[in-house]
Amino acid sequence: MGIRRGLWMNRDSDKARRDLAFFSMKPNDKKEFLKFVSSVKFPDGYASNIARCVNVDGGKFTGLKSHDCHVFMQRLLPVGIRHLLPEDVVKPIMLLSRFFSQLTAKTLRRTDMFQLRHDIVQVLCKFEMIFPPAFFTSMMHVMVHLPEEALLAGPVNYRWMYPIERLLGELKKSVRNRAKPEGSIIEAWVQYESLTFCGMYLKDVETVFNRPQRNNDGGMRNEKLSVFAQSARPFGDPGRGESFSRNDMEVAHWFVLNNCDEIMAYLDEHEQMMKREHPSHLVARKHRELFPQWFLDSVNKLKSSNSPTYSDELYNLAFGPIRAELFSGCNVNGVKFLGAARDDKLCTQNSGVHVPGGGESTDIDFYGKLTTVVQLLYKDRYQVIMFKCRWFDTNPNRAGSVKIDHGVLSVNINRTWYDDDPYILANMASQIVYLDDPKAGNGWKVVQKMDHRNVYDIPELDPSDNDVDNVADQRLESSMENDAETLRDTNVIQEPFQIEGVSSVEIPIQSITIDLGDLPRYDVAVGPSNADDAVIEEEEEEDWETESDDSDDNEMVSI
């Protein structure tokens, strides 16, 4: 074709050789990249252990699943290649990674999809300026149509192949007679449906309908004060050397008081009192020292006067914690957190903590690592779960604390702050992952926020907001209007026959109304379980060599 002369074969005496392409890695760079991938740890349940698929000496990956490739492209590739390839090659690859990250988000907006539809064309044009023509197969062209497909069909994670593959895997496991696989699957499915139907009426037996989730947090409590109503369940013994002094108790209790929404009026009143009685440079310290006792006296006055604003919870909070218990882990809102000492011994990473800035630090996000889970015990068995963390310095006004390169945020883990105030409420924390930053060097970690499966941030929606496509309030046609910003709000799931305003399903042919509101929900994606094998009668089976169920998904990728 007469192009890309740098990729042509060159004649050297009687031999033909080709120079290394500018978009290729050198052998030493390959090893460095593979070592970076081998050090990666993801949270529990997010992805498989990709580090075990790395062959550093062979310079390749083995046994990657299709989901691993998604995680690799969106999470690892942009971080690992920034310093190994030229800038002209790195930028398009990072844009492509960002394209898939936005495309596979749980919540999509029309404006974002219109922008992605425009951006992917530019990304592919940049690729055409870098890679040879043989690189551009039909699969590369498919990316042009993905934003339009999302506009028509909604978020990707509700229509991709992973739930189907999991169901097919369960069906494969039910084949007990490989000479007749279809019959085995049918028999296993009949057994499964029979047990599932009977399980609807077994109240004291654990079934698929009442089985607790993997990271059971105990559910929401019925307490009125927000600090007592956390969805958190601590577990595990604390590490050696962990202690909790009286000073730690006072610091933790002050944080609880200062972050309880129901007593903000008391905090404001006392702060104004301190401003009238003390100089400005002493207001914060005096407010922190004197408020707990002043608050207790105020609640006692409410109790003696039989005020309607008095409650036992308010008194127990003002009285303060009686004692504290330490743990090494905690399940919060369906997410598992582990202390750093315990987490470092595992192949997963569950100690990363992120808290968005609040108060005077609204523009600063806080990143740290969980060290200890603290449970403050109050009177009448009330409790508050707190995290003691090691916070990394993220002050943007200090040099050497944070770096942002190509949209990738890195923090210096050797510099900390808030050592005297390390506590947060457990429900404030969101989980993040720290990756080694090979470009910045030792002591720097790349921060990546995580979205867990089956965990959603439910938005507070205004029923009069016409921008949201809510099937309970609006017609289906409204989702296709140009001013509708949200595509099928993915965080509000409407189950069949449970849509507000529709209590029954009518069959006009026979004029029969079938009420389905009281039946338990049935998840067909679970498939036959191995636990049901005890019910299935033993059949004569032939000896077959064990075959890998996932052989079709295994891939070998060489760098």
XYZ file of C-alpha atoms in Angstrom:
559
model
C 0.000 0.000 0.000
C 3.010 2.246 0.151
C 2.438 3.429 3.730
C 4.104 2.917 7.122
C 7.625 2.534 5.816
C 8.841 2.176 9.386
C 7.094 -1.203 9.543
C 8.524 -2.536 6.281
C 11.044 -5.371 6.118
C 14.635 -4.185 5.604
C 17.314 -6.039 3.663
C 20.533 -6.597 5.585
C 22.973 -8.495 3.335
C 21.165 -11.790 2.698
C 18.713 -11.477 5.563
C 15.502 -9.540 5.978
C 14.782 -7.885 9.284
C 12.127 -5.585 10.667
C 12.659 -2.851 13.220
C 10.592 -2.813 16.385
C 7.381 -0.861 15.853
C 7.012 2.308 17.893
C 3.812 0.969 19.482
C 5.516 -2.237 20.691
C 7.072 -2.844 24.092
C 10.671 -3.826 24.601
C 11.352 -7.100 26.455
C 12.273 -5.293 29.674
C 9.133 -3.179 29.419
C 7.043 -6.320 28.999
C 8.440 -7.797 32.194
C 7.823 -4.565 34.070
C 4.231 -4.462 32.868
C 3.629 -8.119 33.748
C 5.089 -7.600 37.229
C 2.687 -4.713 37.717
C -0.295 -6.892 36.751
C 0.921 -9.716 39.009
C 0.780 -7.347 42.012
C -2.857 -6.370 41.455
C -5.506 -7.224 44.053
C -9.223 -6.523 43.636
C -12.010 -6.494 46.256
C -13.909 -9.600 47.221
C -16.369 -10.596 44.497
C -15.292 -7.957 41.974
C -13.102 -10.034 39.639
C -11.067 -13.213 39.533
C -7.456 -13.353 40.642
C -5.885 -11.946 37.479
C -2.414 -12.158 39.020
C -2.452 -15.957 38.683
C -2.867 -15.603 34.901
C 0.460 -13.788 34.515
C 3.509 -15.620 33.198
C 6.351 -13.141 33.673
C 9.099 -15.376 32.278
C 7.028 -16.366 29.249
C 5.844 -12.811 28.646
C 2.165 -13.675 28.284
C -1.195 -14.140 29.980
C -2.861 -17.537 30.218
C -6.371 -18.503 31.264
C -8.006 -15.093 31.025
C -11.810 -15.124 30.955
C -13.843 -12.640 28.962
C -14.733 -10.707 32.131
C -11.038 -10.587 33.062
C -10.350 -8.944 29.710
C -12.939 -6.267 30.471
C -11.338 -5.568 33.850
C -7.868 -5.610 32.307
C -8.796 -3.112 29.603
C -10.728 -0.722 31.830
C -8.674 -0.865 35.038
C -5.128 -2.090 34.445
C -4.089 -1.214 30.900
C -4.338 2.592 31.314
C -2.253 2.513 34.499
C 0.495 0.185 33.321
C 1.355 1.599 29.881
C 1.649 5.324 30.655
C 5.454 5.294 30.883
C 6.163 2.354 28.567
C 4.775 3.653 25.262
C 4.963 6.985 23.414
C 2.464 9.683 24.285
C 0.759 9.422 20.886
C 0.023 5.748 21.565
C -0.950 6.093 25.224
C -3.614 8.766 24.758
C -5.860 6.836 22.299
C -5.613 3.670 24.399
C -6.633 5.543 27.543
C -9.512 7.182 25.679
C -10.686 3.758 24.529
C -10.491 2.450 28.090
C -12.503 5.410 29.335
C -15.032 4.824 26.560
C -15.781 1.283 27.761
C -15.814 2.369 31.413
C -18.507 4.940 30.701
C -20.401 2.633 28.373
C -20.659 -0.180 30.957
C -21.726 2.081 33.837
C -24.861 1.176 35.787
C -26.470 4.528 35.018
C -26.322 6.115 31.579
C -27.331 9.568 30.416
C -28.322 10.511 26.933
C -25.888 13.413 26.784
C -23.024 11.071 27.692
C -24.015 8.592 24.998
C -24.167 11.325 22.372
C -20.688 12.414 23.417
C -19.364 8.832 23.326
C -20.809 8.353 19.864
C -18.776 11.340 18.741
C -15.600 10.444 20.673
C -15.276 6.840 19.499
C -14.971 8.000 15.892
C -12.025 10.200 16.805
C -10.411 7.410 18.822
C -10.593 4.987 15.893
C -9.156 7.643 13.581
C -6.197 8.009 15.939
C -5.791 4.238 15.967
C -5.659 4.234 12.168
C -2.723 6.626 12.370
C -0.851 4.241 14.693
C -1.617 0.609 13.901
C -1.368 -1.205 10.539
C -4.493 -1.886 8.427
C -4.591 -5.561 9.448
C -5.400 -4.450 12.997
C -8.817 -3.094 11.989
C -11.125 -6.082 11.837
C -14.902 -6.019 11.981
C -14.749 -6.131 15.788
C -13.003 -2.757 15.836
C -15.775 -1.274 13.722
C -18.473 -2.613 16.062
C -17.455 -0.046 18.692
C -18.937 2.714 16.544
C -22.427 1.243 17.042
C -22.217 0.560 20.801
C -23.329 4.036 21.995
C -26.300 3.952 19.629
C -27.168 0.486 20.918
C -27.058 1.790 24.495
C -29.368 4.642 23.519
C -31.908 2.153 22.205
C -31.547 -0.730 24.674
C -30.304 0.860 27.893
C -27.363 -0.010 30.172
C -25.058 -2.780 29.041
C -24.876 -4.701 32.301
C -28.550 -5.706 32.014
C -28.172 -7.318 28.596
C -24.656 -8.673 28.271
C -23.732 -12.340 28.243
C -22.380 -12.933 31.756
C -25.689 -13.947 33.451
C -26.376 -16.279 30.525
C -22.913 -17.814 30.802
C -23.405 -18.379 34.531
C -26.726 -20.119 33.857
C -25.172 -22.283 31.130
C -22.421 -23.228 33.562
C -25.023 -24.419 36.069
C -26.756 -26.436 33.351
C -23.458 -28.097 32.409
C -22.932 -29.133 36.021
C -26.313 -30.885 36.032
C -25.250 -33.313 33.256
C -24.708 -36.568 35.151
C -25.025 -38.918 32.194
C -22.926 -37.503 29.369
C -24.413 -39.951 26.896
C -27.758 -38.157 27.310
C -27.005 -34.546 28.279
C -30.423 -33.159 27.337
C -32.281 -35.668 29.491
C -29.966 -35.029 32.422
C -30.566 -31.296 32.208
C -34.350 -31.786 32.022
C -34.398 -34.099 35.038
C -32.219 -31.744 37.063
C -34.381 -28.778 36.128
C -37.582 -30.582 37.148
C -35.960 -31.423 40.468
C -34.863 -27.819 40.882
C -38.283 -26.349 40.120
C -39.988 -28.821 42.456
C -37.660 -27.969 45.327
C -37.985 -24.272 44.585
C -41.779 -24.466 44.676
C -41.706 -26.340 47.979
C -39.146 -23.886 49.337
C -41.693 -21.079 49.088
C -43.596 -22.602 52.011
C -40.649 -23.519 54.288
C -40.314 -20.624 56.708
C -37.770 -22.074 59.141
C -35.487 -23.598 56.485
C -32.836 -21.685 54.568
C -33.790 -21.499 50.884
C -32.889 -19.334 47.909
C -35.627 -16.910 49.004
C -34.406 -16.230 52.555
C -30.712 -17.023 52.262
C -28.561 -14.114 53.538
C -26.332 -12.387 51.040
C -22.624 -13.074 50.784
C -21.605 -9.994 52.766
C -24.482 -9.902 55.230
C -24.597 -6.564 57.046
C -27.529 -7.384 59.322
C -29.937 -4.980 57.613
C -31.196 -1.591 58.699
C -31.975 -1.113 62.381
C -35.129 0.532 63.701
C -33.417 3.189 65.804
C -34.392 6.817 65.183
C -30.919 8.346 65.446
C -28.898 7.843 62.273
C -25.712 6.906 64.136
C -27.528 4.001 65.826
C -29.245 2.798 62.617
C -26.247 1.740 60.536
C -26.317 -1.314 58.261
C -23.066 -2.777 59.525
C -21.952 -6.060 61.073
C -18.395 -6.338 62.477
C -16.537 -9.633 62.617
C -13.100 -11.099 63.299
C -10.580 -10.688 66.086
C -8.406 -7.560 66.051
C -4.730 -7.734 65.229
C -2.046 -8.030 67.842
C -1.073 -4.826 69.578
C -4.406 -3.116 68.919
C -5.657 -1.099 71.886
C -8.280 1.535 72.610
C -7.494 4.138 75.254
C -9.732 6.609 77.056
C -8.485 9.371 74.777
C -9.449 7.277 71.736
C -12.908 6.865 73.258
C -13.324 10.637 73.605
C -12.107 11.308 70.057
C -14.451 8.683 68.611
C -17.420 9.908 70.670
C -16.849 13.499 69.527
C -16.907 12.352 65.905
C -20.213 10.552 66.539
C -21.736 13.672 68.087
C -20.398 15.940 65.360
C -21.868 13.722 62.602
C -25.300 12.966 64.030
C -27.829 14.857 61.916
C -30.487 14.816 64.620
C -28.456 16.955 67.081
C -27.171 19.583 64.647
C -29.350 22.202 66.358
C -27.549 21.531 69.655
C -24.167 21.790 67.949
C -25.031 25.108 66.329
C -26.409 26.529 69.572
C -23.319 25.583 71.564
C -20.969 26.877 68.872
C -22.687 30.266 68.910
C -22.369 30.293 72.684
C -18.628 29.629 72.445
C -18.225 32.457 69.926
C -19.756 34.876 72.421
C -17.660 33.685 75.360
C -14.221 32.983 73.840
C -11.807 34.500 71.316
C -12.056 33.264 67.744
C -8.845 31.223 67.924
C -10.213 29.238 70.901
C -13.759 28.639 69.664
C -13.114 25.305 67.921
C -11.130 23.835 70.819
C -13.574 24.979 73.503
C -16.517 23.772 71.440
C -14.982 20.315 71.193
C -14.016 20.130 74.872
C -17.202 21.477 76.449
C -19.972 20.297 74.135
C -20.325 16.661 75.386
C -21.033 17.728 78.986
C -23.229 20.652 77.909
C -25.211 18.335 75.650
C -25.733 15.840 78.493
C -26.964 18.635 80.781
C -29.354 19.839 78.082
C -30.826 16.359 77.618
C -31.233 15.946 81.394
C -33.221 19.196 81.441
C -35.468 17.836 78.700
C -35.979 14.655 80.710
C -36.849 16.475 83.945
C -39.328 18.743 82.150
C -40.971 15.823 80.286
C -40.274 17.512 76.969
C -41.721 15.775 73.879
C -38.322 16.118 72.182
C -36.716 13.835 74.771
C -36.028 10.196 73.916
C -34.043 7.373 75.436
C -31.830 7.226 72.360
C -30.963 10.906 72.758
C -30.082 10.388 76.412
C -27.936 7.328 75.705
C -26.071 9.221 73.002
C -25.440 12.161 75.344
C -24.361 9.844 78.168
C -21.536 8.551 75.984
C -20.131 5.101 75.248
C -19.620 2.654 78.087
C -16.927 0.568 76.424
C -15.539 -0.344 73.017
C -14.872 -3.580 71.158
C -12.329 -4.024 68.367
C -12.710 -6.155 65.228
C -10.650 -6.883 62.126
C -13.447 -6.650 59.550
C -16.942 -5.378 58.887
C -19.721 -5.770 56.316
C -21.238 -2.380 55.505
C -24.117 -1.911 53.067
C -23.314 -5.237 51.397
C -19.569 -4.490 51.044
C -16.801 -6.284 52.920
C -14.063 -4.232 54.612
C -10.981 -5.743 56.248
C -8.228 -4.244 58.355
C -4.900 -3.711 56.605
C -3.040 -6.226 58.793
C -5.453 -9.002 57.837
C -5.976 -7.794 54.282
C -2.280 -7.879 53.366
C -2.224 -11.664 53.814
C -4.980 -12.301 51.247
C -5.113 -12.261 47.453
C -7.954 -9.713 47.597
C -7.925 -6.085 48.697
C -10.715 -4.859 50.972
C -8.992 -2.235 53.122
C -9.164 0.798 50.809
C -11.448 3.543 52.146
C -12.718 6.706 50.484
C -14.780 9.488 52.055
C -15.909 12.525 50.036
C -14.997 15.893 51.474
C -17.504 17.618 53.724
C -17.793 20.753 55.808
C -14.838 23.046 55.162
C -13.133 20.448 52.931
C -15.799 19.949 50.289
C -13.237 19.981 47.473
C -10.906 17.422 49.073
C -11.604 13.705 48.980
C -10.081 11.589 51.722
C -8.290 8.351 50.863
C -6.921 5.902 53.383
C -6.663 2.341 54.615
C -8.761 0.703 57.273
C -6.744 -0.441 60.283
C -9.330 -1.393 62.930
C -13.106 -1.664 63.233
C -14.376 -0.110 66.484
C -17.784 -0.816 67.992
C -18.828 1.746 70.612
C -21.331 0.275 73.070
C -23.831 2.645 74.703
C -26.472 2.086 77.349
C -29.489 -0.103 76.531
C -27.395 -2.069 74.005
C -27.147 0.761 71.491
C -24.039 0.635 69.358
C -22.119 2.658 66.777
C -19.729 1.044 64.276
C -16.677 3.133 63.374
C -13.604 2.730 61.196
C -10.157 3.692 62.400
C -8.153 4.546 59.283
C -4.730 5.685 58.211
C -5.421 8.718 56.037
C -3.071 9.667 53.222
C -2.308 13.345 52.738
C -4.380 14.615 49.808
C -4.050 18.344 50.424
C -3.727 19.874 46.932
C -1.824 22.846 48.375
C 1.060 20.608 49.451
C 3.553 19.500 46.836
C 4.208 15.780 46.587
C 0.883 14.636 48.029
C -1.202 13.852 44.926
C -0.564 13.514 41.198
C -2.989 13.447 38.286
C -1.658 12.033 35.023
C -3.994 11.380 32.068
C -6.919 11.467 34.482
C -5.280 8.870 36.767
C -5.082 9.943 40.424
C -2.077 8.834 42.492
C -1.514 9.450 46.214
C 1.671 9.345 48.262
C 1.159 6.662 50.913
C 4.258 7.782 52.832
C 2.604 11.052 53.836
C -0.362 10.958 56.217
C -2.582 13.449 58.016
C -5.373 13.489 60.605
C -3.402 11.067 62.760
C -5.155 12.476 65.848
C -8.614 12.158 64.285
C -8.625 8.848 62.389
C -12.262 7.764 62.946
C -15.270 7.780 60.623
C -18.709 6.201 60.783
C -18.815 2.862 59.001
C -21.622 3.873 56.649
C -19.589 6.871 55.428
C -16.951 4.683 53.799
C -16.940 3.622 50.182
C -14.465 1.045 48.946
C -11.545 1.835 46.654
C -8.586 -0.089 45.279
C -4.937 0.910 45.364
C -2.717 -0.123 42.457
C 1.027 0.292 42.254
C 1.998 3.335 40.210
C 4.923 2.156 38.050
C 5.369 5.627 36.576
C 5.587 7.567 39.858
C 7.680 4.898 41.600
C 7.725 3.460 45.106
C 5.463 5.045 47.671
C 2.784 6.044 45.162
C -0.531 4.280 44.648
C -3.146 4.754 41.941
C -6.653 5.226 43.348
C -9.571 3.507 41.631
C -13.144 3.697 42.874
C -15.173 0.507 42.749
C -18.788 -0.232 41.817
C -19.916 -3.469 43.396
C -22.337 -5.854 41.779
C -25.836 -5.829 43.283
C -25.036 -2.635 45.226
C -26.799 0.489 43.970
C -26.948 4.145 44.936
C -30.688 4.778 44.852
C -31.262 8.350 43.634
C -33.777 10.613 45.299
C -36.100 11.361 42.401
C -38.739 14.039 42.115
C -41.955 12.500 40.680
C -42.528 15.718 38.744
C -39.114 15.501 37.073
C -39.772 14.721 33.425
C -36.108 14.037 32.708
C -36.249 10.642 34.420
C -37.790 7.692 32.631
C -39.827 6.112 35.453
C -42.211 3.455 34.163
C -44.478 3.879 37.167
C -45.085 7.591 36.542
C -44.622 8.182 32.835
C -45.491 6.545 29.581
C -42.981 4.488 27.673
C -42.835 7.065 24.904
C -41.362 9.680 27.226
C -38.035 7.862 27.313
C -37.455 8.613 23.658
C -37.956 12.362 23.957
C -34.906 14.524 23.382
C -35.108 16.220 26.754
C -35.065 12.916 28.671
C -31.589 12.849 30.165
C -31.613 9.467 31.900
C -31.817 6.153 30.063
C -34.031 3.781 32.028
C -32.744 4.741 35.455
C -30.808 1.604 36.293
C -30.829 2.119 40.043
C -34.615 1.768 40.354
C -35.524 -1.784 39.385
C -39.184 -2.485 38.653
C -40.017 -6.147 39.151
C -42.777 -7.726 37.004
C -46.266 -7.371 38.481
C -44.938 -5.045 41.194
C -45.189 -1.738 39.368
C -46.905 0.939 41.383
C -50.511 1.329 40.352
C -50.741 -2.136 38.741
C -51.842 -4.805 41.240
C -52.966 -7.526 38.844
C -52.559 -8.847 35.335
C -55.690 -9.187 33.197
C -56.125 -11.790 30.480
C -58.833 -10.383 28.199
C -59.461 -13.650 26.312
C -60.985 -15.475 29.287
C -61.765 -12.397 31.416
C -59.752 -13.797 34.342
C -57.715 -11.701 36.761
C -54.717 -13.438 38.327
C -53.337 -11.746 41.435
C -49.595 -12.379 41.700
C -48.770 -9.921 44.442
C -48.378 -12.446 47.298
C -46.160 -14.986 45.562
C -42.467 -14.939 46.460
C -40.097 -13.764 43.771
C -38.404 -16.493 41.780
C -34.934 -16.014 40.331
C -34.602 -18.239 37.280
C -30.971 -17.272 36.784
C -29.844 -19.382 39.705
C -30.236 -22.687 37.909
C -30.024 -26.170 39.402
C -27.875 -26.265 42.503
C -25.423 -28.955 43.485
C -27.071 -29.014 46.900
C -30.052 -30.729 45.303
C -27.988 -33.751 44.275
C -29.048 -35.583 47.437
C -32.622 -35.664 46.148
C -31.757 -36.872 42.670
C -31.824 -40.644 42.417
C -28.543 -42.281 41.563
C -28.261 -43.429 37.955
C -25.826 -45.694 36.227
C -23.188 -43.468 34.694
C -20.285 -44.142 32.435
C -16.809 -43.057 33.439
C -15.852 -39.937 31.632
C -12.731 -37.931 31.843
C -13.264 -34.589 33.506
C -13.424 -31.781 31.017
C -13.119 -28.131 31.798
C -16.489 -26.379 31.642
C -14.857 -23.125 30.797
C -12.542 -24.337 28.051
C -14.351 -22.197 25.494
C -13.747 -19.085 27.547
C -10.024 -19.635 28.157
C -7.825 -17.385 26.154
C -4.090 -16.914 25.773
C -2.902 -13.391 25.212
C 0.712 -12.617 24.390
C 2.218 -9.218 24.736
